[in-house]
Coordinates of C-alpha atoms in Angstrom, one line a residue:
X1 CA -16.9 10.8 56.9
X2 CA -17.9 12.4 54.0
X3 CA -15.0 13.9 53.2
X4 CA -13.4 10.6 53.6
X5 CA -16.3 8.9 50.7
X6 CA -15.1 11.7 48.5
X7 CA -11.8 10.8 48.8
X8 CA -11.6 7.3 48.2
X9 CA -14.1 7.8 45.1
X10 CA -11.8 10.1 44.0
X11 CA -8.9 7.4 44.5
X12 CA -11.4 5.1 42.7
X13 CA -11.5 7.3 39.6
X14 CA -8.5 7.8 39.5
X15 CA -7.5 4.3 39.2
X16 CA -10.0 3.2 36.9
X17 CA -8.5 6.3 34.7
X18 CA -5.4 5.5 35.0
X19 CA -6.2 1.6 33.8
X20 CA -7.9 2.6 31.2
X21 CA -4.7 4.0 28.9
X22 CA -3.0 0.8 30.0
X23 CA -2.2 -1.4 27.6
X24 CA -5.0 -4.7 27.8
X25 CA -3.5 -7.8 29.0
X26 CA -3.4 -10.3 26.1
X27 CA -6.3 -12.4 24.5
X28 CA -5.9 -15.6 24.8
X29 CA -6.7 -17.6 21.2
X30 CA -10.5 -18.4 20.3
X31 CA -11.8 -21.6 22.5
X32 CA -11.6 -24.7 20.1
X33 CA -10.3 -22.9 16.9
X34 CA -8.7 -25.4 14.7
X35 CA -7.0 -24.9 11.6
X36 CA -5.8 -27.5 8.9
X37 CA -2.8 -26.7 6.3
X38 CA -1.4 -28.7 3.8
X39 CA 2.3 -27.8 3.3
X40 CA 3.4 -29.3 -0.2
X41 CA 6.7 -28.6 0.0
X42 CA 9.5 -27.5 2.4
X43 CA 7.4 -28.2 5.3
X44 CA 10.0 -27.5 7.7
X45 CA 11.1 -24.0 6.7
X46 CA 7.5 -22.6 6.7
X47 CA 6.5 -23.4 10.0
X48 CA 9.6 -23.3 11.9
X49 CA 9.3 -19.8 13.0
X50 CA 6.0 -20.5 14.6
X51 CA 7.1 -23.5 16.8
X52 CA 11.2 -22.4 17.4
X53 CA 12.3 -18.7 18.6
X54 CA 15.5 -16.8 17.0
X55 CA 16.4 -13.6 17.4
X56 CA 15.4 -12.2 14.3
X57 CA 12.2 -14.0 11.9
X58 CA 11.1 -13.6 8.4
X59 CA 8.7 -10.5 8.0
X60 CA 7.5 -8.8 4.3
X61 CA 8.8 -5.7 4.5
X62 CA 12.7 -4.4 2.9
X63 CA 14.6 -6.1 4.9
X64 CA 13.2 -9.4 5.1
X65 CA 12.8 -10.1 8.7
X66 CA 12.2 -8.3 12.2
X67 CA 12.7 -8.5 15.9
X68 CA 11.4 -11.7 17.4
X69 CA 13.9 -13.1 20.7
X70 CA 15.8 -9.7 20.1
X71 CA 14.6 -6.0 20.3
X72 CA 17.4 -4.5 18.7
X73 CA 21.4 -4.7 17.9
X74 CA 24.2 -2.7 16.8
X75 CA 27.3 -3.5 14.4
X76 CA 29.7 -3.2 16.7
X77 CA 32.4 -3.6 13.8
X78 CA 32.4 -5.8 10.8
X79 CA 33.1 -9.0 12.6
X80 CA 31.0 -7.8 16.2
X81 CA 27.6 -8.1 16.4
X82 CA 25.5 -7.1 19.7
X83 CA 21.9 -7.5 20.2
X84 CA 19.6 -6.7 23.3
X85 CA 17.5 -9.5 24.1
X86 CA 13.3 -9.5 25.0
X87 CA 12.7 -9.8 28.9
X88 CA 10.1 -11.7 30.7
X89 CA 10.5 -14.7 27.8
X90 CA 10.2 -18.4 28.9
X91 CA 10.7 -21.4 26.8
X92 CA 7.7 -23.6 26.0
X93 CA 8.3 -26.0 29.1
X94 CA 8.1 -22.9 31.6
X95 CA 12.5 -22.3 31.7
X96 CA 13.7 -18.8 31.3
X97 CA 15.2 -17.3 28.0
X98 CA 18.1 -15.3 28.4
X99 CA 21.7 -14.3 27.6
X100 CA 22.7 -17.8 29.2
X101 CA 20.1 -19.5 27.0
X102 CA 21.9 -17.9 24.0
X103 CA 25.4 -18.5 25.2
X104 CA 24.6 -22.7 26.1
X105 CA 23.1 -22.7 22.1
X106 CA 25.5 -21.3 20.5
X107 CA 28.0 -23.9 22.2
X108 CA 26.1 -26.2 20.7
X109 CA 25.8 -25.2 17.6
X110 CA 29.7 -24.1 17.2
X111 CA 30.1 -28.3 17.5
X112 CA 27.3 -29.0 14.4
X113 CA 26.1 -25.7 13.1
X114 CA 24.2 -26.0 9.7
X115 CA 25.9 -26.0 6.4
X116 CA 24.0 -24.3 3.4
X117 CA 25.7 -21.2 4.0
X118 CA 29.3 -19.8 4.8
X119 CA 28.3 -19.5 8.9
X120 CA 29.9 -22.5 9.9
X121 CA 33.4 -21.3 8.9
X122 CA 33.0 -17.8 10.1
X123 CA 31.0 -17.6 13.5
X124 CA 34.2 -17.7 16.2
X125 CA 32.3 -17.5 19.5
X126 CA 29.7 -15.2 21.6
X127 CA 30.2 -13.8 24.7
X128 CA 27.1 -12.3 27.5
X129 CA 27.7 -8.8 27.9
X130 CA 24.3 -9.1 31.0
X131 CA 21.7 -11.2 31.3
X132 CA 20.2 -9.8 28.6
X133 CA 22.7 -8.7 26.0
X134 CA 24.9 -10.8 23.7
X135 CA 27.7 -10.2 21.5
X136 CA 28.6 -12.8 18.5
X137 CA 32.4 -12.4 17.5
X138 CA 33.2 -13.8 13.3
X139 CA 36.4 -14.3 11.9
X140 CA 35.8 -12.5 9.4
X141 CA 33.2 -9.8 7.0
X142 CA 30.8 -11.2 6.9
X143 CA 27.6 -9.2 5.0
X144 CA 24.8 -11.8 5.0
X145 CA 25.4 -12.5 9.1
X146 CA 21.8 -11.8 9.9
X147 CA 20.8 -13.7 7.4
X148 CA 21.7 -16.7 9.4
X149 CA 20.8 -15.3 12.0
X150 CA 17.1 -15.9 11.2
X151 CA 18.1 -19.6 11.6
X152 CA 20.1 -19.8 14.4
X153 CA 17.2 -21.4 16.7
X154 CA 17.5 -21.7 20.3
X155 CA 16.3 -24.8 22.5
X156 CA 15.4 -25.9 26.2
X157 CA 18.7 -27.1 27.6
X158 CA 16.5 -30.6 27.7
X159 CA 17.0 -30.5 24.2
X160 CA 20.2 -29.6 23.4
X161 CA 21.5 -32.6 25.8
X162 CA 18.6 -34.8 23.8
X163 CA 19.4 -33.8 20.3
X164 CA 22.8 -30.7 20.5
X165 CA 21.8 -29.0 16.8
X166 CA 21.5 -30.9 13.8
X167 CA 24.7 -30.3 11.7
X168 CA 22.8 -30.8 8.4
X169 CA 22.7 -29.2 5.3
X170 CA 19.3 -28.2 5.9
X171 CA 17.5 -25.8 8.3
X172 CA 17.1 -26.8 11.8
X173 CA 13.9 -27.9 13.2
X174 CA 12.7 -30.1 16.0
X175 CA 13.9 -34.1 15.7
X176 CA 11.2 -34.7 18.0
X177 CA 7.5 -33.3 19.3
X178 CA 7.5 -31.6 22.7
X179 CA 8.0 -28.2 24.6
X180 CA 11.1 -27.1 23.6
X181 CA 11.2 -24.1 21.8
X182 CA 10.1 -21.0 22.2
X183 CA 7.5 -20.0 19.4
X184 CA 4.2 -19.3 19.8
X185 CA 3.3 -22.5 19.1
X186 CA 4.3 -26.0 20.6
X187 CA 4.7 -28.8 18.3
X188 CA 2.7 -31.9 20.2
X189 CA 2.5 -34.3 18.0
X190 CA 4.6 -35.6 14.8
X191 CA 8.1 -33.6 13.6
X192 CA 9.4 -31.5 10.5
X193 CA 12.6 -31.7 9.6
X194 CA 14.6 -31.4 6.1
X195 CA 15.5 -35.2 5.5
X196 CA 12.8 -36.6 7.7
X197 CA 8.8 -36.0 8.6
X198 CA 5.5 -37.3 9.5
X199 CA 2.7 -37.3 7.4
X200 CA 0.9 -35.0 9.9
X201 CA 2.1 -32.0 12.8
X202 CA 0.0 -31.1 15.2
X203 CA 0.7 -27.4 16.9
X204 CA -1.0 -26.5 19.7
X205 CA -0.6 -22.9 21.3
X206 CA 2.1 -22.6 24.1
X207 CA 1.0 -20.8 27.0
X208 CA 4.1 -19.4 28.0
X209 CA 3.9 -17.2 24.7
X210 CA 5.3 -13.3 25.7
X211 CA 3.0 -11.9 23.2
X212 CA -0.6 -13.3 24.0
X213 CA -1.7 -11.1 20.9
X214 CA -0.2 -13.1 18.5
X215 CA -1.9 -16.7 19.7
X216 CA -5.0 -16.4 17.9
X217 CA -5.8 -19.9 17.0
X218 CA -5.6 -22.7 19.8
X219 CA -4.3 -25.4 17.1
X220 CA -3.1 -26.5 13.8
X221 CA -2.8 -29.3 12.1
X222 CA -0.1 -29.3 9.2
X223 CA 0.0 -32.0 6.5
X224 CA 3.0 -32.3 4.8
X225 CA 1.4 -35.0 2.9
X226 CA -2.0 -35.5 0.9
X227 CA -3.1 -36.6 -2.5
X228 CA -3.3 -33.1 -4.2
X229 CA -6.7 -33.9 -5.8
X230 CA -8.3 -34.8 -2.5
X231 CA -7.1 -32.1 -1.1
X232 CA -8.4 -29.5 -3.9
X233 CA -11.9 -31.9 -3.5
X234 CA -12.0 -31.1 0.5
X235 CA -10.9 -27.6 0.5
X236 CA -13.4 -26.6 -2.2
X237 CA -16.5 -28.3 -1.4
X238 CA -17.0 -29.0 2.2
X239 CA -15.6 -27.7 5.6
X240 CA -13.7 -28.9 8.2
X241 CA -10.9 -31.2 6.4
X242 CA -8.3 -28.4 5.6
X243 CA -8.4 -24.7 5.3
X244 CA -5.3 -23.3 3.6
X245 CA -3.2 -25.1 0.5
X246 CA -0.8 -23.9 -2.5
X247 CA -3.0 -24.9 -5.4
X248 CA -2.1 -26.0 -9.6
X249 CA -2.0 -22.6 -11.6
X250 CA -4.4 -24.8 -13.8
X251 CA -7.4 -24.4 -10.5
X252 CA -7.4 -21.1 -10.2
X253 CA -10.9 -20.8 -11.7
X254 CA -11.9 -23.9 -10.0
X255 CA -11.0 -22.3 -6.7
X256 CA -12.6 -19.0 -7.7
X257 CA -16.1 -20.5 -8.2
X258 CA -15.6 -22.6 -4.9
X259 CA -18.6 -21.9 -2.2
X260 CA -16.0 -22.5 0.3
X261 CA -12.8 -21.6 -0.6
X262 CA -11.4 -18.7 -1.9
X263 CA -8.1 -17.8 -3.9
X264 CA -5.4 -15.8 -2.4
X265 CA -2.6 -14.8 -4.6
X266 CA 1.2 -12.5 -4.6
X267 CA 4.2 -11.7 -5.4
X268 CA 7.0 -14.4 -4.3
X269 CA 10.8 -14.8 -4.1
X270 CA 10.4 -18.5 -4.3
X271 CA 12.1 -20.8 -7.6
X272 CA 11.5 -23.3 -9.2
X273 CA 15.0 -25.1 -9.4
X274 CA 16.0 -27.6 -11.7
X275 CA 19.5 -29.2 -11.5
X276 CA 21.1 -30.8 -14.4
X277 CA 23.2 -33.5 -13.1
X278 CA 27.0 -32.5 -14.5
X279 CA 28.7 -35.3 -11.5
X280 CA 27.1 -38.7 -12.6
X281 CA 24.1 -38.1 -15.5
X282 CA 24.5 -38.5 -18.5
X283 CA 28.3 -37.6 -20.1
X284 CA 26.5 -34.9 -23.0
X285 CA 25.2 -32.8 -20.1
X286 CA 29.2 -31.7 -18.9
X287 CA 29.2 -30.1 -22.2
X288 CA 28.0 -26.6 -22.0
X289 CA 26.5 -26.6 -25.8
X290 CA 24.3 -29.3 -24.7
X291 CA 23.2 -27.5 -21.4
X292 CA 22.5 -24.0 -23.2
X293 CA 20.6 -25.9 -26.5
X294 CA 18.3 -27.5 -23.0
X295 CA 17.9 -23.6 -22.1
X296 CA 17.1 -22.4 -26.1
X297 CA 14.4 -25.4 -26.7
X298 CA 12.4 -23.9 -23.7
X299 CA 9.9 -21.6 -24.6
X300 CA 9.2 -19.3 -21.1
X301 CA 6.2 -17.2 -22.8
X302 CA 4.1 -20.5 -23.8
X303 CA 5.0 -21.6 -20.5
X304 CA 4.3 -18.6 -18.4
X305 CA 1.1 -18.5 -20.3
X306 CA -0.4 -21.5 -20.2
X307 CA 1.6 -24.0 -17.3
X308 CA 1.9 -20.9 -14.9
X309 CA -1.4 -19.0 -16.1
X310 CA -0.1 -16.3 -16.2
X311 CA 1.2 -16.8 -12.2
X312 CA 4.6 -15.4 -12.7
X313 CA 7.3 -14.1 -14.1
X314 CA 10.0 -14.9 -17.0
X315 CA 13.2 -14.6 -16.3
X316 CA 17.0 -15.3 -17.1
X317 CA 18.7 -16.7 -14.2
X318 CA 16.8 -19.0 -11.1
X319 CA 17.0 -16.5 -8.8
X320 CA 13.1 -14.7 -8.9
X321 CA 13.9 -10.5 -10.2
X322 CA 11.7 -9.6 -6.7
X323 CA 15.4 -10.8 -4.7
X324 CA 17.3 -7.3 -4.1
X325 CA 19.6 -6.4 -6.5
X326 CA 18.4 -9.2 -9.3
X327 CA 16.7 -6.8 -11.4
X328 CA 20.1 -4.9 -11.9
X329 CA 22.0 -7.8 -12.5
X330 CA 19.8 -9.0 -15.0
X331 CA 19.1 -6.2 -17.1
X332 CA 21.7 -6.8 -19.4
X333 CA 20.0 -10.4 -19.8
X334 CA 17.0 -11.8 -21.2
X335 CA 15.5 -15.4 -21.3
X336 CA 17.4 -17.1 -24.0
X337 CA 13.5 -17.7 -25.5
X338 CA 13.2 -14.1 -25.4
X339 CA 16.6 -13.4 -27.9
X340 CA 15.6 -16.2 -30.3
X341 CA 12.0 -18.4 -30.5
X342 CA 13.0 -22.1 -29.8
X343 CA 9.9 -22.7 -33.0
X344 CA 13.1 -20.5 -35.6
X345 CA 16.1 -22.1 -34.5
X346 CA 14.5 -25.9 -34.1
X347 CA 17.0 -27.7 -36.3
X348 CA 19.8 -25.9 -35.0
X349 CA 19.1 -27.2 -31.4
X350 CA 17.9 -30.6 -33.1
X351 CA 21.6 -31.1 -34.8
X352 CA 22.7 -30.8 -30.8
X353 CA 20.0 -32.8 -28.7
X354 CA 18.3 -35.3 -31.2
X355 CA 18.8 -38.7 -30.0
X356 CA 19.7 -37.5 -26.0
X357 CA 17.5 -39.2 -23.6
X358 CA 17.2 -37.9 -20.3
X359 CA 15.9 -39.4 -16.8
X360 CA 13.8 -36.5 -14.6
X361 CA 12.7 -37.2 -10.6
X362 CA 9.9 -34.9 -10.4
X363 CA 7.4 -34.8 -7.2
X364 CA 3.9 -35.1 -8.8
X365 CA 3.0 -31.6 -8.0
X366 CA 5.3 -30.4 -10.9
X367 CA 3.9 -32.5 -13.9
X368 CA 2.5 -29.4 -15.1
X369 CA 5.6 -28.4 -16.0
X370 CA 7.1 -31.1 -17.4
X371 CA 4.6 -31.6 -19.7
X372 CA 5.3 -28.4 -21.1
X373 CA 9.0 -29.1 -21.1
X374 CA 8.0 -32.4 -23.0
X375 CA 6.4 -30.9 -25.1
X376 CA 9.5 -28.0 -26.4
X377 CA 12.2 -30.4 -26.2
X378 CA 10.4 -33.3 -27.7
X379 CA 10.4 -30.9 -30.9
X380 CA 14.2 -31.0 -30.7
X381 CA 14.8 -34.8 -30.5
X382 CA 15.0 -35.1 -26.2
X383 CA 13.4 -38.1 -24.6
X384 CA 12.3 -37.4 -21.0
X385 CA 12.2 -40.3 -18.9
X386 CA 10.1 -39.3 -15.8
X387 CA 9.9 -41.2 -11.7
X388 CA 7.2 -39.8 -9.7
X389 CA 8.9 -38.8 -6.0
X390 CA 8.3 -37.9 -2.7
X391 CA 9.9 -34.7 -1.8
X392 CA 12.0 -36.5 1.0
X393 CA 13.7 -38.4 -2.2
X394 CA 14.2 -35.5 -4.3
X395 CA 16.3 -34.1 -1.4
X396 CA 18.3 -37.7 -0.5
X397 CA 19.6 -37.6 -4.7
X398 CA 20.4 -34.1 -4.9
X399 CA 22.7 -34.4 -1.7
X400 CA 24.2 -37.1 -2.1
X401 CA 25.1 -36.6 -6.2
X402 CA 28.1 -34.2 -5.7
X403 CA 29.7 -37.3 -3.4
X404 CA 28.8 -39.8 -6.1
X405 CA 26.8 -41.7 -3.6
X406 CA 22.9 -40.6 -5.1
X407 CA 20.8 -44.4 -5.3
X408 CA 19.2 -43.5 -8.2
X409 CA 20.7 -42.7 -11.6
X410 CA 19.1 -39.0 -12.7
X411 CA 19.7 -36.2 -15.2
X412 CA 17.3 -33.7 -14.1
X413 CA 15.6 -33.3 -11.1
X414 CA 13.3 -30.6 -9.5
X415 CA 12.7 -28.9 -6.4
X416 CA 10.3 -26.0 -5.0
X417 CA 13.5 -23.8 -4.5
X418 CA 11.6 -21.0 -2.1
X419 CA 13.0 -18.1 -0.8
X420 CA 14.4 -19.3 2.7
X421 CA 17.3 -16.9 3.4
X422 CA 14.6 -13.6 3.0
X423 CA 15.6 -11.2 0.9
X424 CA 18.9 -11.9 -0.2
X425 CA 19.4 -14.2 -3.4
X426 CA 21.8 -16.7 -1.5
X427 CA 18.5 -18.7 -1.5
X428 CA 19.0 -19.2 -5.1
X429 CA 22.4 -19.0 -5.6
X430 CA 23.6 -21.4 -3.3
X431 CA 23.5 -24.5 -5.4
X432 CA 26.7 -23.1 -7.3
X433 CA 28.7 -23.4 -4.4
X434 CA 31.9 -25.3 -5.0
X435 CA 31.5 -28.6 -3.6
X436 CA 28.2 -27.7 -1.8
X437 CA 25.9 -31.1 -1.1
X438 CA 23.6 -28.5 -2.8
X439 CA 25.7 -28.4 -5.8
X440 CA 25.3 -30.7 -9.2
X441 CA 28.0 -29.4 -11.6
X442 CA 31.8 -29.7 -11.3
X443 CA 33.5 -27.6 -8.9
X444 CA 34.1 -23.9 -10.6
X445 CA 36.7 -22.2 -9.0
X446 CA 35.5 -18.9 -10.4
X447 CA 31.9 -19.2 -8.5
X448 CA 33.7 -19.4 -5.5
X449 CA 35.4 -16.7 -5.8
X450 CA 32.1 -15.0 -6.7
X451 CA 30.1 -16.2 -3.8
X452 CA 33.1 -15.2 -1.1
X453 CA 32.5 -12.1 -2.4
X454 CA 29.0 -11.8 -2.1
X455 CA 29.0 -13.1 1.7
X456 CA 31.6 -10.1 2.4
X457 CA 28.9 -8.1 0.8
X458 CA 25.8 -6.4 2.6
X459 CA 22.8 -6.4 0.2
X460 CA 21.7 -3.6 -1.7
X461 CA 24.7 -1.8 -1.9
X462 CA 26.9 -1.2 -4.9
X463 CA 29.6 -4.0 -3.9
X464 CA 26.4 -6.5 -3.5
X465 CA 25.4 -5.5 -7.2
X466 CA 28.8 -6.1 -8.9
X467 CA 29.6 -9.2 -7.7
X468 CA 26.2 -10.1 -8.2
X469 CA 26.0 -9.1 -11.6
X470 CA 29.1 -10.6 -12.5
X471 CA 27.6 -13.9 -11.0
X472 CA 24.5 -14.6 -12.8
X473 CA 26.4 -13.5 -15.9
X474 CA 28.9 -16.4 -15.1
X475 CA 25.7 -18.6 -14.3
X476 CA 24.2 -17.5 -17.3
X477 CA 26.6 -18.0 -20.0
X478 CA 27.1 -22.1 -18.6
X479 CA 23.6 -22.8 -18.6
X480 CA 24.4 -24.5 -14.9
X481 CA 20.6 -24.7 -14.2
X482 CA 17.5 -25.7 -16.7
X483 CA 15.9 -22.4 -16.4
X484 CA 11.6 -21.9 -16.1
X485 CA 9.9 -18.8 -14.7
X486 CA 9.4 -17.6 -11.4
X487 CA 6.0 -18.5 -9.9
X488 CA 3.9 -16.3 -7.5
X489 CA 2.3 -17.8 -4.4
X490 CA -1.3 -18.8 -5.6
X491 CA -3.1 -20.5 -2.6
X492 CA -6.6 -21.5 -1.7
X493 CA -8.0 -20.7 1.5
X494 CA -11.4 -21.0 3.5
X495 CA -13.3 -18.1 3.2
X496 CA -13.8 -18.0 7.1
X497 CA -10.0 -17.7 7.7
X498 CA -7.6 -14.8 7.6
X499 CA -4.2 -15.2 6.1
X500 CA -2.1 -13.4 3.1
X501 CA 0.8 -15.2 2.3
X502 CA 4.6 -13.7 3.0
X503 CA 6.6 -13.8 -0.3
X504 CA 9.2 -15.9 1.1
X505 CA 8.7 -19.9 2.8
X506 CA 7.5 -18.5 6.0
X507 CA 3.7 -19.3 7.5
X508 CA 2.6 -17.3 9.4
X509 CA 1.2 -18.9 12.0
X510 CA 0.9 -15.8 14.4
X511 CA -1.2 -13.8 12.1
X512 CA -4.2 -16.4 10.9
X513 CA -7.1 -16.0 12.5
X514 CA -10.9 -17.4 12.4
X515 CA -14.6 -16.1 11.9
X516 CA -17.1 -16.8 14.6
X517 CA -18.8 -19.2 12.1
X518 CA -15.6 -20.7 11.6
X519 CA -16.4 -24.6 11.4
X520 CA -13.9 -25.3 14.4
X521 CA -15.8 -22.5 16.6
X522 CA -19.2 -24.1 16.1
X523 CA -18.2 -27.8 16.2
X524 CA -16.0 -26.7 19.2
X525 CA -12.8 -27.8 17.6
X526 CA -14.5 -31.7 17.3
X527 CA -13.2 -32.4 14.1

């Protein structure tokens, strides 16, 4: 009998030993945590990663992304691609993700796949190698593939009979709330999408999750809409009405001395893109003296200094210098403030401009710009016209101005261009496209001979770099874009929450997290 204690302590032990090197089962998120963003712009790209599941999402390291549906793949050849997927994954309704999951998606998205880049021509067909392996066949080389493959989302069959995939110019997301993806997070009430959004989104944590780690917060509520001023008001001097929100470079101090909030700032790939309208504007902007004498008036130091605070950098081209490769293909160019100062060569740029009156749709949030623009071009004889927009507006124009079918008449118009191909400077090279929705200059045959090249291209080798190069120098010389430096991410965030911005337009759900004295945790998630 005792021999028989001794042995089944033993046994005991040894279990207990053995269960303790195992690896813990995962924590589920902190009862009633709550957290309140306000998005400002592109709503749909920065929190479609935490509600929709691809096999690769956006991550700040070289590359720009990491393993998410997938755990690895292989480059089979230049136009085969084969990736192992994650086991043991279920959608958000409960269904199984699996090589047949993949397969049914990408049937659906063959019929409407999405347009801003050169994946719609060039994905052929994929094929199941096993339930958990797929292999994705192009037509052709194809160097920026996983790229898009970031994007490529995949959705409960429920869906895809609902809804198939969008087919629009912008990223996916979901047309409407429910279980149907298969992020850590479900979106329950409200939707996000490029052309079309609710004021509010509410997330709430899915529970079929694989990795129970990265659920920290049970759920969020995203604004994609607020008075800016309000918003600066709550976040600053109370609790409870919103945690996280880009701020004006103008509050950093504000923000600084807040008992609440507190300011988080970094480097960013994201732009600040302003289209000249060369289709249906104003006749004096197809001529390229005009477009580059727009470019000379504009002085990037004064505005680097005082608009941006000192938040950024100035640079020659739209695409930010922290894309791969930019640096190189830029150091031949400077800022065309930086060659001459717009305050010596005034009546040189006055005998072009004086007199030219141009109509700008700006969202609110970039008036402290313009009125630094104003201000330069005013000095050269430029009338700026200016109609306060939503950002939904800003996008109806611009895609519908290379088809001559925009509603409103517009010379210049802004957009917060941010980095939403990770990485790679398609994100701000993509509005040369020939005939793009995206584009707002006459079609330039050269460009697209230039941009086929650079999608044949991988990034960061020396083939990238040429045609690169040669690029913005084409881009440069034409003055396509109205040039203004490259901001960095400069947020305001509760000083009981956890959260560091990625450089590119990606939130990262899976990684905020809450204090104890959080106001969610001791109001129980009431508010």
């Amino acid at each position: 009998m005792c021999s028989s204690f001794l042995r089944n302590t033993f046994s005991l032990l040894l279990v207990f030993f053995i269960l303790s090197f195992l690896p813990m089962a995962g924590a589920a998120p902190v009862k009633g945590s709550h957290v309140k963003i306000y998005v400002s712009s592109l709503p749909y790209l920065y929190t479609s990663h935490a509600v929709n599941g691809s096999l690769l999402r956006p991550a700040n390291n070289e590359r720009g992304w990491e393993y998410y549906m997938a755990t690895s793949h292989s480059k089979i050849s230049d136009t085969i691609y084969e990736f192992k997927l994650r086991q043991g994954v279920k959608f958000q309704d409960g269904t199984p993700f699996n090589a047949d999951s993949v397969i049914e998606n990408m049937k659906y998205f063959k019929k409407k796949p999405f347009l801003f880049s050169k994946i719609n021509t060039v994905y052929d067909h994929a094929e199941k190698v096993d339930d958990y392996t797929v292999r994705f066949y192009l037509k052709e080389k194809y160097g920026t593939f996983l790229n898009d493959v970031i994007w490529i989302q995949f959705y409960t069959t429920k869906y895809l009979k609902k809804f198939g995939w969008n087919g629009k110019a912008t990223c996916p997301n979901l047309a409407e709330a429910g279980p149907y993806g298969l992020g850590p997070y479900i979106l329950s009430e409200g939707y996000i999408e490029g052309d079309r959004k609710t004021d509010k989104a509410v997330l709430i944590a899915n529970p079929y999750y694989y990795d129970k780690d990265s659920v920290k917060v049970e759920k969020f509520t995203i604004y994609t809409k607020l008075d800016s001023k309000v918003a600066l008001y709550d976040i600053m001097e109370s609790e409870g009405h919103l945690d996280i929100m880009p701020i004006a470079f103008s509050d950093v101090k504000l923000v600084s001395s807040s008992p609440y909030a507190k300011l988080v700032t970094g480097p960013s790939t994201d732009n600040i893109a302003i289209h000249i309208n060369m289709i249906n504007g104003n006749e004096k902007l197809k001529d390229k003296k005009v477009r580059l004498a727009l470019n000379r008036a504009i002085d990037q130091r004064e505005l680097l200094n005082y608009a941006f605070s000192g938040y950024g950098q100035i640079k020659p081209t739209l695409a930010s210098p922290n894309f791969p490769g930019v640096k190189d293909a830029v150091k031949n160019l400077k800022a065309y403030s930086e060659i001459e100062s717009p305050k010596e060569i005034r009546q040189e740029l006055k005998s072009t401009l004086d007199g030219l009156q141009l109509k700008v749709l700006t969202q609110q949030k970039y008036m402290f710009l313009w009125r630094s623009l104003d201000r330069d071009l005013r000095k050269v004889g430029v009338k700026l016209d200016f109609e306060i927009v939503d950002e939904t507006t800003i996008f109806k124009q611009i895609l519908s101005t290379n088809a001559g079918k925009n509603t409103k008449s517009w010379d210049l118009i802004v957009w917060g261009d941010d980095d939403w191909y990770f990485n790679h400077p398609w994100a701000a090279t993509f509005v040369y496209q020939p005939n793009s929705v995206w584009s707002t200059m006459p079609a330039d045959p050269l460009m697209g001979k230039y941009i086929d090249e650079m999608f044949r291209a991988t990034a960061n080798t020396p083939q990238f770099s040429e045609v690169l190069t040669k690029m913005i120098n084409h881009v440069y010389k034409n003055a396509y874009m109205l040039v203004v430096p490259a901001p960095n991410k400069v947020v305001a965030v509760n000083k009981k929450v956890s959260y560091t911005p990625l450089p590119m337009a990606s939130l990262p759900l899976w990684d905020i997290e809450v204090s104890d004295d959080h106001w969610s945790i001791k109001n129980n998630g009431d508010k």
